[in-house]
Tab-separated table of C-alpha atoms and ligand atoms in Angstrom:
chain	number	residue	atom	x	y	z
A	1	UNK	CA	103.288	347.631	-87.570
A	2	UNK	CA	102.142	343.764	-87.517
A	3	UNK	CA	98.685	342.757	-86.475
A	4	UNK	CA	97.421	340.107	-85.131
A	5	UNK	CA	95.522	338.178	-87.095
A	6	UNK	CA	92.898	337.067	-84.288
A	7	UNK	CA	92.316	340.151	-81.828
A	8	UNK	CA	94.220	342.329	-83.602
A	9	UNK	CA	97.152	343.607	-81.151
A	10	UNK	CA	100.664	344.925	-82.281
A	11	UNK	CA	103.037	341.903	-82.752
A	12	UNK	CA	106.390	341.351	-83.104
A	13	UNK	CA	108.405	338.638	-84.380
A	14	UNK	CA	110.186	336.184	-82.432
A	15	UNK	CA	112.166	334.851	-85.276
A	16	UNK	CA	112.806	335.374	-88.544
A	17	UNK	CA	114.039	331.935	-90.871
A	18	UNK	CA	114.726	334.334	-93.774
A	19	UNK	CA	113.403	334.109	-97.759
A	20	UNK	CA	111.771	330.980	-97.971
A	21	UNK	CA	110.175	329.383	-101.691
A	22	UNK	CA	107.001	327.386	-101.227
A	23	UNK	CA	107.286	324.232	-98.870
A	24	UNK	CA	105.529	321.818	-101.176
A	25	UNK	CA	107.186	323.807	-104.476
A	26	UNK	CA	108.810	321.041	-105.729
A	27	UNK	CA	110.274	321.645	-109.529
A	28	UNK	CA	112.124	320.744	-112.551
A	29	UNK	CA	115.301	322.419	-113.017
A	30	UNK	CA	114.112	324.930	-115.801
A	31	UNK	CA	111.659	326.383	-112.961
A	32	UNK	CA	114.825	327.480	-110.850
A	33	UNK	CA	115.005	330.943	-112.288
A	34	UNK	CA	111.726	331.830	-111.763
A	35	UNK	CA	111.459	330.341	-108.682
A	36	UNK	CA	109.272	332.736	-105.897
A	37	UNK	CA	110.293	333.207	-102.221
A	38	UNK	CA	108.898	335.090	-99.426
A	39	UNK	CA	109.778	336.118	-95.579
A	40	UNK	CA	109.418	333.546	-93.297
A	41	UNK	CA	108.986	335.261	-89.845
A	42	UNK	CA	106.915	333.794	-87.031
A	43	UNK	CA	105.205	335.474	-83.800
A	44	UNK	CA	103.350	335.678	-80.690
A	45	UNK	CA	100.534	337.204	-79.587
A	46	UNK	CA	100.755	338.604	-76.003
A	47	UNK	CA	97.191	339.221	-75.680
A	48	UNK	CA	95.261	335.811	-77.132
A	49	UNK	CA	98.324	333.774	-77.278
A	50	UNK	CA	98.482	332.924	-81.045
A	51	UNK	CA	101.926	331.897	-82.378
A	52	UNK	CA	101.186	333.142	-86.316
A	53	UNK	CA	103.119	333.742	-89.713
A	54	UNK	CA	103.508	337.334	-90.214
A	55	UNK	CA	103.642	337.494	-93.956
A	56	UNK	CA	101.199	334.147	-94.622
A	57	UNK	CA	101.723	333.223	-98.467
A	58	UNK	CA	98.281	333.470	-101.152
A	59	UNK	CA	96.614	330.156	-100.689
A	60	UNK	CA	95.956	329.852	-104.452
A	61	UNK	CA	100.377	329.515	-104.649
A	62	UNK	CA	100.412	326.525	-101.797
A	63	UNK	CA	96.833	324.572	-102.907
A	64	UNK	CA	96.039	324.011	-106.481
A	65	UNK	CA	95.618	321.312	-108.944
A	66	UNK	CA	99.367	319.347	-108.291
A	67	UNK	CA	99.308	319.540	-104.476
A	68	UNK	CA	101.941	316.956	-103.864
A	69	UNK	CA	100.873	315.763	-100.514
A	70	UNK	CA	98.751	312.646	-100.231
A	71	UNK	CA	97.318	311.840	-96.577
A	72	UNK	CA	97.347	308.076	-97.603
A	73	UNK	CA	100.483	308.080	-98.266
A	74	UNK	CA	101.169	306.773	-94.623
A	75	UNK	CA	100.531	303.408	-93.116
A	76	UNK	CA	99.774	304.414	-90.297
A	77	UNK	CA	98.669	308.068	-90.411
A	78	UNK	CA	95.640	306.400	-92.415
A	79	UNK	CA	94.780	304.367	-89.135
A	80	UNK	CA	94.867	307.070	-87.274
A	81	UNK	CA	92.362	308.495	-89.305
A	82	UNK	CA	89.886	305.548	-89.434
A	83	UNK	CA	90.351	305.311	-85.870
A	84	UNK	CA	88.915	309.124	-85.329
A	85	UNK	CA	86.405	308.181	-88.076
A	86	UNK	CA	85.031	304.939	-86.088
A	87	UNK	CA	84.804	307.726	-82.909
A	88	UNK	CA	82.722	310.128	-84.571
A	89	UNK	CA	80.401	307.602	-86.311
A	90	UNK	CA	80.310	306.284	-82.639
A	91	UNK	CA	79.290	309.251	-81.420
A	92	UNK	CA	76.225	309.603	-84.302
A	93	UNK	CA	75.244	306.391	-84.267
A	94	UNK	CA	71.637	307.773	-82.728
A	95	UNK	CA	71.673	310.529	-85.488
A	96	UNK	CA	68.866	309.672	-87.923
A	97	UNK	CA	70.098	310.753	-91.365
A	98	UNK	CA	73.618	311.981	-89.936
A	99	UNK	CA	75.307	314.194	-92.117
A	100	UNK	CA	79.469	314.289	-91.961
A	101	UNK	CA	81.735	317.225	-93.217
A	102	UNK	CA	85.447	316.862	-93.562
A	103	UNK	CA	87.461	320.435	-94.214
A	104	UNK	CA	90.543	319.815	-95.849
A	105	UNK	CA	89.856	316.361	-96.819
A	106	UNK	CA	92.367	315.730	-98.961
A	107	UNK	CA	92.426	311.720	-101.134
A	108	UNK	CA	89.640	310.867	-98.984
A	109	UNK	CA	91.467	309.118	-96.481
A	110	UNK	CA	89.425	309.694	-93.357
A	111	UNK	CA	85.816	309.805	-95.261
A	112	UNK	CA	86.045	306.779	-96.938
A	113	UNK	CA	85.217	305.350	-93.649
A	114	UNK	CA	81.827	307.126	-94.022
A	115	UNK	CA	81.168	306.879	-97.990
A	116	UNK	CA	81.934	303.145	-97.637
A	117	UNK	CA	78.988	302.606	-94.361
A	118	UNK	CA	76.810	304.381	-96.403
A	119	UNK	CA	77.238	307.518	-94.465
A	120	UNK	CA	75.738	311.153	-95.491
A	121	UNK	CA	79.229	313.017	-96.105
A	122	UNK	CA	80.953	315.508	-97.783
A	123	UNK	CA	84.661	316.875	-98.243
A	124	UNK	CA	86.152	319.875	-98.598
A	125	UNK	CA	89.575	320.581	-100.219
A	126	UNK	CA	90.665	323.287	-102.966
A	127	UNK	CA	93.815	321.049	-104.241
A	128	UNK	CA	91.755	319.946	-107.324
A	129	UNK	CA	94.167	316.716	-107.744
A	130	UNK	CA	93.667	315.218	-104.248
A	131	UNK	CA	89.867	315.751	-104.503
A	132	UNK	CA	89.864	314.137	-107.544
A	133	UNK	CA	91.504	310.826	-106.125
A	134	UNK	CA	89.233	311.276	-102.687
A	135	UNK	CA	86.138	311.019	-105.551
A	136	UNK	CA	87.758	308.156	-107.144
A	137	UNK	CA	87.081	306.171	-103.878
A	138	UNK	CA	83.215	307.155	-103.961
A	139	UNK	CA	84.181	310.152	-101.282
A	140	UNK	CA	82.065	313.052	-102.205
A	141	UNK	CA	84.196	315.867	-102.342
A	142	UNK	CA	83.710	319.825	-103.214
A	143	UNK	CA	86.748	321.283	-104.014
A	144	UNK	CA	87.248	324.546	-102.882
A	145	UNK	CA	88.051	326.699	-100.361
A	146	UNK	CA	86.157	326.275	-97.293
A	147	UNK	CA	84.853	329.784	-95.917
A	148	UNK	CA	81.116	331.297	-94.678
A	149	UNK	CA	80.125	331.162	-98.062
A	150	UNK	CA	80.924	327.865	-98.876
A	151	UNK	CA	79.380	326.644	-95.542
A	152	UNK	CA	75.804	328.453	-96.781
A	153	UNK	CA	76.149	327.256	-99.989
A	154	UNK	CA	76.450	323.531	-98.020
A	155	UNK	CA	73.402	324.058	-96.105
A	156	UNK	CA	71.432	324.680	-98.542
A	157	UNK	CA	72.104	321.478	-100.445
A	158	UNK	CA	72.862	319.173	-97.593
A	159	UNK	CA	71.154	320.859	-94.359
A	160	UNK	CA	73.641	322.006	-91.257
A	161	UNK	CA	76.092	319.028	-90.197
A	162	UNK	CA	75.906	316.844	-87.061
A	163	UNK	CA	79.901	316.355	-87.463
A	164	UNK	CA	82.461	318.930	-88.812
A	165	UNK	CA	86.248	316.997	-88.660
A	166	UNK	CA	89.451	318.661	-89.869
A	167	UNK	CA	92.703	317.201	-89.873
A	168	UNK	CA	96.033	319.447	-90.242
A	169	UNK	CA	93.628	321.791	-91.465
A	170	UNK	CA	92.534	324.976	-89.564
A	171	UNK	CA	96.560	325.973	-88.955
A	172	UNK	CA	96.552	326.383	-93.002
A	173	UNK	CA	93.952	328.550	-93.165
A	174	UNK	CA	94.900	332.169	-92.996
A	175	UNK	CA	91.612	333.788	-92.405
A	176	UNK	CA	90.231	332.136	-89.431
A	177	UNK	CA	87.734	334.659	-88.905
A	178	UNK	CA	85.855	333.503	-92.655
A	179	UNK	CA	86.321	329.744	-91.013
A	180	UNK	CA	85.071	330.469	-87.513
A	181	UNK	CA	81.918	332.135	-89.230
A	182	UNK	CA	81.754	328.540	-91.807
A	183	UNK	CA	81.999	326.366	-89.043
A	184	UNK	CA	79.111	328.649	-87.153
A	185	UNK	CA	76.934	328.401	-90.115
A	186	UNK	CA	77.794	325.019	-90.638
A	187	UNK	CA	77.194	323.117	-87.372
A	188	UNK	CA	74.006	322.099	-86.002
A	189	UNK	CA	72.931	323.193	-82.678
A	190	UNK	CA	73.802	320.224	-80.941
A	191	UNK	CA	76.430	318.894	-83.296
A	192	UNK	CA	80.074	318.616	-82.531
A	193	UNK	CA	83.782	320.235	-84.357
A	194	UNK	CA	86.726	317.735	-84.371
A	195	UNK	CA	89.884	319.514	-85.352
A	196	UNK	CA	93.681	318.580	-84.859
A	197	UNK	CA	97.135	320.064	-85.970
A	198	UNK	CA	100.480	320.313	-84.761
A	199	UNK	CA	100.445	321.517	-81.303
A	200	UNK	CA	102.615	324.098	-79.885
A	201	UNK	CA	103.715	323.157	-76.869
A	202	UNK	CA	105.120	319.861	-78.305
A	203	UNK	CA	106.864	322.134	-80.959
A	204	UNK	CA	108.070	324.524	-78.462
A	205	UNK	CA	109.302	321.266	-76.190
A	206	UNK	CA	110.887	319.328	-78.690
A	207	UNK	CA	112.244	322.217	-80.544
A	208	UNK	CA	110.590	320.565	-83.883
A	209	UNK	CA	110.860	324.153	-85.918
A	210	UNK	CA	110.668	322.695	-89.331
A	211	UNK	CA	106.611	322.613	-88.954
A	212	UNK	CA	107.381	325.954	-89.179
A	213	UNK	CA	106.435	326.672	-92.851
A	214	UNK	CA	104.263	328.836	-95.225
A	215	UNK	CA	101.477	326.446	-95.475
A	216	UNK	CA	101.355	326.112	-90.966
A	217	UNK	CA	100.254	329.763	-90.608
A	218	UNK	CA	99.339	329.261	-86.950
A	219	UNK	CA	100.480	327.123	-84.238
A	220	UNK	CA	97.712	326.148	-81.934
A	221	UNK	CA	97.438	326.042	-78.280
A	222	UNK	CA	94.027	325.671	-76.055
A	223	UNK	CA	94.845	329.517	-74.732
A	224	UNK	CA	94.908	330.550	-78.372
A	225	UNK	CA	92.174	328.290	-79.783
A	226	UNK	CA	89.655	329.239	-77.392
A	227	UNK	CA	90.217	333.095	-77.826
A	228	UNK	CA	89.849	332.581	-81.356
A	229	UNK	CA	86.348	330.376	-81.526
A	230	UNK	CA	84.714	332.375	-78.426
A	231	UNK	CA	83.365	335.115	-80.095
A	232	UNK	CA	82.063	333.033	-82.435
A	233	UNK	CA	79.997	331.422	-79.955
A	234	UNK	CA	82.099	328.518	-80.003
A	235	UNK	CA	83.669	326.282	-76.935
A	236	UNK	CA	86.359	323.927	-76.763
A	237	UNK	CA	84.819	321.259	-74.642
A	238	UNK	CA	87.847	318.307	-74.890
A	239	UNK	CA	91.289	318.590	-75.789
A	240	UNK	CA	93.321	315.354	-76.278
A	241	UNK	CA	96.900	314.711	-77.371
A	242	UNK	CA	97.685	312.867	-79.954
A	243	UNK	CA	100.925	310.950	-81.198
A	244	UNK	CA	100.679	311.907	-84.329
A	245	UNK	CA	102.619	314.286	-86.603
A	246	UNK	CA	105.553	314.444	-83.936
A	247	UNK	CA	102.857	315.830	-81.494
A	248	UNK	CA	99.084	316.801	-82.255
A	249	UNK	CA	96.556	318.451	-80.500
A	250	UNK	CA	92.529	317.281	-81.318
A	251	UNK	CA	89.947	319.557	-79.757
A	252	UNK	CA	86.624	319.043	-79.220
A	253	UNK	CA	84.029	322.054	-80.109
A	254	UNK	CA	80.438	322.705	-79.657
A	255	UNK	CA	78.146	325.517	-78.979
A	256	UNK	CA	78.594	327.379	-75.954
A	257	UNK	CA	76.580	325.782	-73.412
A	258	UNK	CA	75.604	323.002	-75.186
A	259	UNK	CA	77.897	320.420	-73.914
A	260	UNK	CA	79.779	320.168	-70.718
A	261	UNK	CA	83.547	320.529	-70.963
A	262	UNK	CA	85.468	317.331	-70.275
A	263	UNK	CA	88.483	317.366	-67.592
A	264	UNK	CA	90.971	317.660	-70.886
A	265	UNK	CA	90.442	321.180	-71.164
A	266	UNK	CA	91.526	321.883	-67.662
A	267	UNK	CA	94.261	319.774	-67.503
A	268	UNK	CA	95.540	321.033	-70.924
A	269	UNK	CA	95.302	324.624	-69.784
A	270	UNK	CA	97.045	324.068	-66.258
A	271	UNK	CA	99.623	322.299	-68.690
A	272	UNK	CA	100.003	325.458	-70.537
A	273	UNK	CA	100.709	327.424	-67.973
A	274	UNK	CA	103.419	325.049	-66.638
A	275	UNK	CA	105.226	325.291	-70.539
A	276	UNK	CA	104.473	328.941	-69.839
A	277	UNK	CA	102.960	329.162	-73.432
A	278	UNK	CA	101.322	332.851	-72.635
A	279	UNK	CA	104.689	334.419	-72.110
A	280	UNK	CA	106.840	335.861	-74.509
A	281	UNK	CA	110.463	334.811	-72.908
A	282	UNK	CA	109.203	331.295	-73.670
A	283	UNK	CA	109.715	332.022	-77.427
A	284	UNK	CA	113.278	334.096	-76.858
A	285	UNK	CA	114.319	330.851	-75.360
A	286	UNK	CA	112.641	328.895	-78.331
A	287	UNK	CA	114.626	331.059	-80.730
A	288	UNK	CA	117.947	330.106	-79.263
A	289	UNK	CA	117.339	326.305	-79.141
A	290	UNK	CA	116.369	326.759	-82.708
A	291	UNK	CA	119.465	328.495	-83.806
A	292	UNK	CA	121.509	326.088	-81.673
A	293	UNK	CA	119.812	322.823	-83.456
A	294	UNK	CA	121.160	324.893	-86.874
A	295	UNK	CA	124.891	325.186	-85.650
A	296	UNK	CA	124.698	321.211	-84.643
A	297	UNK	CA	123.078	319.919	-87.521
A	298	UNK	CA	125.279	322.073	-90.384
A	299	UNK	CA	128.572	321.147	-88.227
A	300	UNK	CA	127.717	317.558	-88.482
A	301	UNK	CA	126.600	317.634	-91.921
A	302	UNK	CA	130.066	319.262	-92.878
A	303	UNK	CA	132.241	316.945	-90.493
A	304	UNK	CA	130.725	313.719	-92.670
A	305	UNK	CA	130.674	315.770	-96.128
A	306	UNK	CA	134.847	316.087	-95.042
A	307	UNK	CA	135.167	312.517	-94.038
A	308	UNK	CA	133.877	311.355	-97.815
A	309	UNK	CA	130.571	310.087	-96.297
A	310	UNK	CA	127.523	310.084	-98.535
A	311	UNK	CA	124.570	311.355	-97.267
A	312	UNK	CA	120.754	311.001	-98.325
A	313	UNK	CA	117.532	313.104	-97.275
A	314	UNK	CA	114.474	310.740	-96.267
A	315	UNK	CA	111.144	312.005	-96.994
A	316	UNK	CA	111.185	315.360	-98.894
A	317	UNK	CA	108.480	316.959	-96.316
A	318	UNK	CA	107.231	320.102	-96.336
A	319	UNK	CA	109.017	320.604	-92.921
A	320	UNK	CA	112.615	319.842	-94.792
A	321	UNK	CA	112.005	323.154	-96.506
A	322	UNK	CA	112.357	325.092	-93.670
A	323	UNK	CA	115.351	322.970	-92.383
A	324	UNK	CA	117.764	323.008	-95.968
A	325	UNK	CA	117.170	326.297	-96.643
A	326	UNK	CA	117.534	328.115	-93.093
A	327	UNK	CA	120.439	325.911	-92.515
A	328	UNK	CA	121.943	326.728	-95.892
A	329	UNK	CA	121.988	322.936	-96.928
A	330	UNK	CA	122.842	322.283	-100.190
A	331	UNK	CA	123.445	319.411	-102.612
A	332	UNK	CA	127.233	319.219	-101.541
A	333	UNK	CA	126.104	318.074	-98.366
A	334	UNK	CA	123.347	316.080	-98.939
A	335	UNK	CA	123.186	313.991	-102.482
A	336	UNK	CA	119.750	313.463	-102.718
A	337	UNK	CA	116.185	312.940	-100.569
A	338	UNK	CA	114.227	309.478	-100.931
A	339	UNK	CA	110.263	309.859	-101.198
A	340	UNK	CA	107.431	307.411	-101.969
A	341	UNK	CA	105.315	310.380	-103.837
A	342	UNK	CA	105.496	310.332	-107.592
A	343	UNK	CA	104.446	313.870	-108.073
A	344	UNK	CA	107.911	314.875	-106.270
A	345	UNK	CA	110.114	311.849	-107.375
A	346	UNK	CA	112.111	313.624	-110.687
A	347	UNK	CA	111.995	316.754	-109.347
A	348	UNK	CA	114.117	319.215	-106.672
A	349	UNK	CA	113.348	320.255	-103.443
A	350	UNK	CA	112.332	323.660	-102.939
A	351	UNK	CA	115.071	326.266	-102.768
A	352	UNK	CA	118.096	324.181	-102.111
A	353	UNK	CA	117.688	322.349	-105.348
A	354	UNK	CA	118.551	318.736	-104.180
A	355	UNK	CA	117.586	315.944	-106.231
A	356	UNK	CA	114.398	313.571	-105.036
A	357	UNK	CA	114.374	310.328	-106.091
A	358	UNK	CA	112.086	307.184	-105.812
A	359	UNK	CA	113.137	304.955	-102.933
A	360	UNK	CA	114.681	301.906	-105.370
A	361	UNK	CA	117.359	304.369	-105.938
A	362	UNK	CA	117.935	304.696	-102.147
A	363	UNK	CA	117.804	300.842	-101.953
A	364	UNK	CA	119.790	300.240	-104.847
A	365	UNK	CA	122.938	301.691	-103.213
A	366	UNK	CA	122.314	302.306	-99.326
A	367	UNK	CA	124.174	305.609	-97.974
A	368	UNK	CA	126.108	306.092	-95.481
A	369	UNK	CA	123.719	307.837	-93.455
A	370	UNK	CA	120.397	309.039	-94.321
A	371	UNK	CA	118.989	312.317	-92.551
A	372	UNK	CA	115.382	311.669	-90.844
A	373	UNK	CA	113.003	314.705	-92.512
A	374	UNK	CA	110.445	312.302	-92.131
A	375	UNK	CA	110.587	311.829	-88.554
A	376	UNK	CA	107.424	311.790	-87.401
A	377	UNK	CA	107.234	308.665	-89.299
A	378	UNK	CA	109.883	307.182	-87.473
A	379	UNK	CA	108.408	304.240	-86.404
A	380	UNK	CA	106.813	303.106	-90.050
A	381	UNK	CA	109.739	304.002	-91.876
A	382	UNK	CA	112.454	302.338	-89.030
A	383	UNK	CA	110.622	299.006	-89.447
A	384	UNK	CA	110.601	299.316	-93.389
A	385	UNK	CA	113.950	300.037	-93.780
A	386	UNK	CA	115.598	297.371	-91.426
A	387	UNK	CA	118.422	296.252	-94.646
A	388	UNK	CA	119.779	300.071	-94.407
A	389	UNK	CA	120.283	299.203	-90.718
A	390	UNK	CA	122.159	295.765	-91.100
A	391	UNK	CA	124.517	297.798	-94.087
A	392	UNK	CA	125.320	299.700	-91.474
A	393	UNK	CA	123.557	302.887	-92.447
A	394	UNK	CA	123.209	305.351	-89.853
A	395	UNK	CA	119.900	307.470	-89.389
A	396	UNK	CA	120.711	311.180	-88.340
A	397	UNK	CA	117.513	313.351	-86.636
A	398	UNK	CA	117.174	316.324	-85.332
A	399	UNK	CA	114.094	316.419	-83.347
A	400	UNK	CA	114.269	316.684	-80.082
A	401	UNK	CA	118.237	317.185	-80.838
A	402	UNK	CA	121.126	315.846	-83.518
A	403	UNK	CA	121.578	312.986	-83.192
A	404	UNK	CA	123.148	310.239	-84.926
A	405	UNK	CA	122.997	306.529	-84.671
B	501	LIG	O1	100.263	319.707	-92.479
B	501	LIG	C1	100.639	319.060	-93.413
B	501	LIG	C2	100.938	317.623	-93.194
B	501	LIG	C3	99.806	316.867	-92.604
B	501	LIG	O2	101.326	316.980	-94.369
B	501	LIG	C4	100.797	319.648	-94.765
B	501	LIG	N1	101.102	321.044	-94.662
B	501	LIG	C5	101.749	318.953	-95.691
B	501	LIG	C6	102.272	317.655	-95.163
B	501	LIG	O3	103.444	317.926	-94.410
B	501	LIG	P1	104.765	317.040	-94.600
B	501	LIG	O4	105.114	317.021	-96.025
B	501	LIG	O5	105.776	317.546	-93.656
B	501	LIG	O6	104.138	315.645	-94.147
B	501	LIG	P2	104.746	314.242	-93.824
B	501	LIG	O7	103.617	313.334	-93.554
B	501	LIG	O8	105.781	314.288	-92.778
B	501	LIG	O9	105.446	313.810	-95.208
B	501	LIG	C7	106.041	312.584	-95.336
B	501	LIG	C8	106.750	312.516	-96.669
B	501	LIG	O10	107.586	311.380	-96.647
B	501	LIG	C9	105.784	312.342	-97.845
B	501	LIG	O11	106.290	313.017	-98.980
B	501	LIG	C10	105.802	310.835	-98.086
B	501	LIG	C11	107.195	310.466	-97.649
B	501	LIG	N2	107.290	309.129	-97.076
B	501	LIG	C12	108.211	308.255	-97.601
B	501	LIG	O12	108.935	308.588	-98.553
B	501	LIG	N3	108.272	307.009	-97.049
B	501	LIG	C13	106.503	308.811	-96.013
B	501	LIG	C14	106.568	307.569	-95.457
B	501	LIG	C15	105.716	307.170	-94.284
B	501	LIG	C16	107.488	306.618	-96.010
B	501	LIG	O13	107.595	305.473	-95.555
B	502	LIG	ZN1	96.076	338.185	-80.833
């Protein structure tokens, strides 16, 4: 029997994608036949409400020294982040001495905000390669694993932090238990925990299952979020959506007591109850829009493979993992994926083996349609690519449904 890993109940799977290889395991053709896979199967926890992996994957396999994801690698994802930067230094500007962790903090996107005002800071990330360039732009950076440990070992060096921020973080983290006990150790009395990820209830609405992936090993909610800091001692005090990443959530967390809980957390809670986000049949439901979005997208795929169309992937996400291989996608169907990251360009996506090349290739000779993985980049990549528009390239998406146009 499955356990929850939060409160520990019996849980069962809602869905099951199948064998999945790493999300981010992008590789050279003489990797194929050693290539690793592993059960993707999702569920939901009746009794605290967290949607989880049942199987999650070793961390050491998904964040090492060639993670291939760079946070900068985003116009306007890097923004976003000096936007939530500019808050929290806001928000410490009467801190003498203020001291600034970032967990998961990747190239250094977000901290560089603080390194370059001078800023007491420090980030956190085990993927030895992003750390490295985060350092490169004077971000100070400890790469490892962030856990209790970790957080002493911080304290002792650094004292307890007035700020603790974590971008599309705390859903990779398998054992929240060793963060919630970091983050405890961590935090000053008075000081404040800015997280976001993905949020559920946007994935559940818009039916966007391809952040469902080995690295995302739990989908948050404020139901779930809250049963999993309160024993901790922990609150969530504001909840606020956020655009980003086809639908974030960023909470707010402090001490219990400490701070008074802003009208977000009540309206996001009554909002949850509406989406019906504590009940299972919600997720039965989910299940069947997900394996109706499959049947669309492989019909249309085959209809324009039969017509002689040529089709190209754009952006070889992590999230296009989930959607060639559980919709049995292969390089028949699509040619090849476009990606601005050099670490992937050369290489072949994970498990279906489709070619990724640099964007001048996709330039050089437009498609005839080019298949959205990147959506929630929509808007920077639509405004970028206005000459495959006037060739007449069509974009196909899937999120909220398949669509082409
Ligand atoms: O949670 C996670 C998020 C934050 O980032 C991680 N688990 C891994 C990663 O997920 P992803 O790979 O699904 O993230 P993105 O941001 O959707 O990836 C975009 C991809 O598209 C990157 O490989 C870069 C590429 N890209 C591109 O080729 N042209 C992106 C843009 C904006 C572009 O114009
Ligand atoms: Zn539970």
């Amino acid at each position: 029997m499955r356990r929850c890993r939060v409160c520990g109940s019996a849980i069962e799977p809602f869905m099951s994608f199948g064998p999945m290889p790493l999300a981010n395991g992008f590789l050279r053709a003489e990797e194929f036949a050693s290539e690793a896979f592993f059960d993707l199967e999702v569920a939901f926890c009746e009794r605290c409400a967290m949607v989880q992996l049942t199987e999650p994957v070793p961390p050491e396999l998904m964040f090492h020294e060639q993670y291939p994801f760079y946070t900068s690698g985003s116009t306007l994802m890097t923004a976003h982040f000096h936007r939530l930067a500019a808050e929290v230094a806001q928000s410490l500007a009467r801190e003498p001495d203020a001291f600034v962790v970032e967990i998961g903090s990747n190239d250094g996107t977000l901290l560089q905000a603080f390194s370059s005002g001078g800023t007491r800071h420090l980030g956190v990330d085990p993927s030895r390669n992003v750390a490295e360039a985060a350092r490169a732009k004077g971000v100070e950076t400890l790469c490892r694993f962030f856990d209790e440990q970790a957080a002493r070992e911080i304290v002792l060096e650094y004292g307890q932090a007035d700020a603790i921020i974590a971008c599309n973080c705390f859903c990779h983290v398998g054992d929240l238990h060793a963060l919630a006990a970091g983050i405890r150790a961590l935090l000053k009395p008075g000081g404040l925990l800015v997280f976001e990820d993905p949020y559920l209830g946007d994935i559940v609405r818009l039916t966007s299952y391809d952040q469902i992936y080995d690295e995302h090993a739990y989908y948050f909610s404020a139901g779930s979020v809250s049963a999993w800091l309160s024993p901790y001692g922990l609150e969530v005090i504001d909840a606020q959506p956020q655009a980003v990443h086809g639908g974030s959530m960023r909470y707010t967390v402090a001490r219990k007591g400490v701070h008074p809980a802003r009208a977000g957390v009540a309206a996001l809670r009554a909002e949850e109850s509406r989406m019906a986000l504590q009940a299972p049949h919600t997720y039965s439901l989910f299940r069947r829009r997900i394996e109706q979005s499959r049947e669309a997208l492989r019909d249309l795929l085959t209809r324009l493979h039969q017509q002689g169309k040529r089709v190209a992937g754009y952006g070889a996400t992590s999230k296009s993992t989930t959607i060639l291989n559980y919709c049995g996608i292969t390089p028949e169907l699509i040619e090849y994926i476009t990606d601005t990251t050099p670490l992937k360009q050369g290489k072949f996506s994970p498990g279906a083996h489709i070619p990724v090349r640099s964007p001048a290739a996709f330039h050089f000779d437009f498609p005839d349609c080019a298949l959205l993985f990147a959506w929630n980049h929509a808007e920077e990549i639509g405004a970028k690519e206005t000459a495959f528009r006037s060739a007449g390239g069509k974009w196909i998406r899937y999120v909220p449904r398949v669509t082409i146009e």
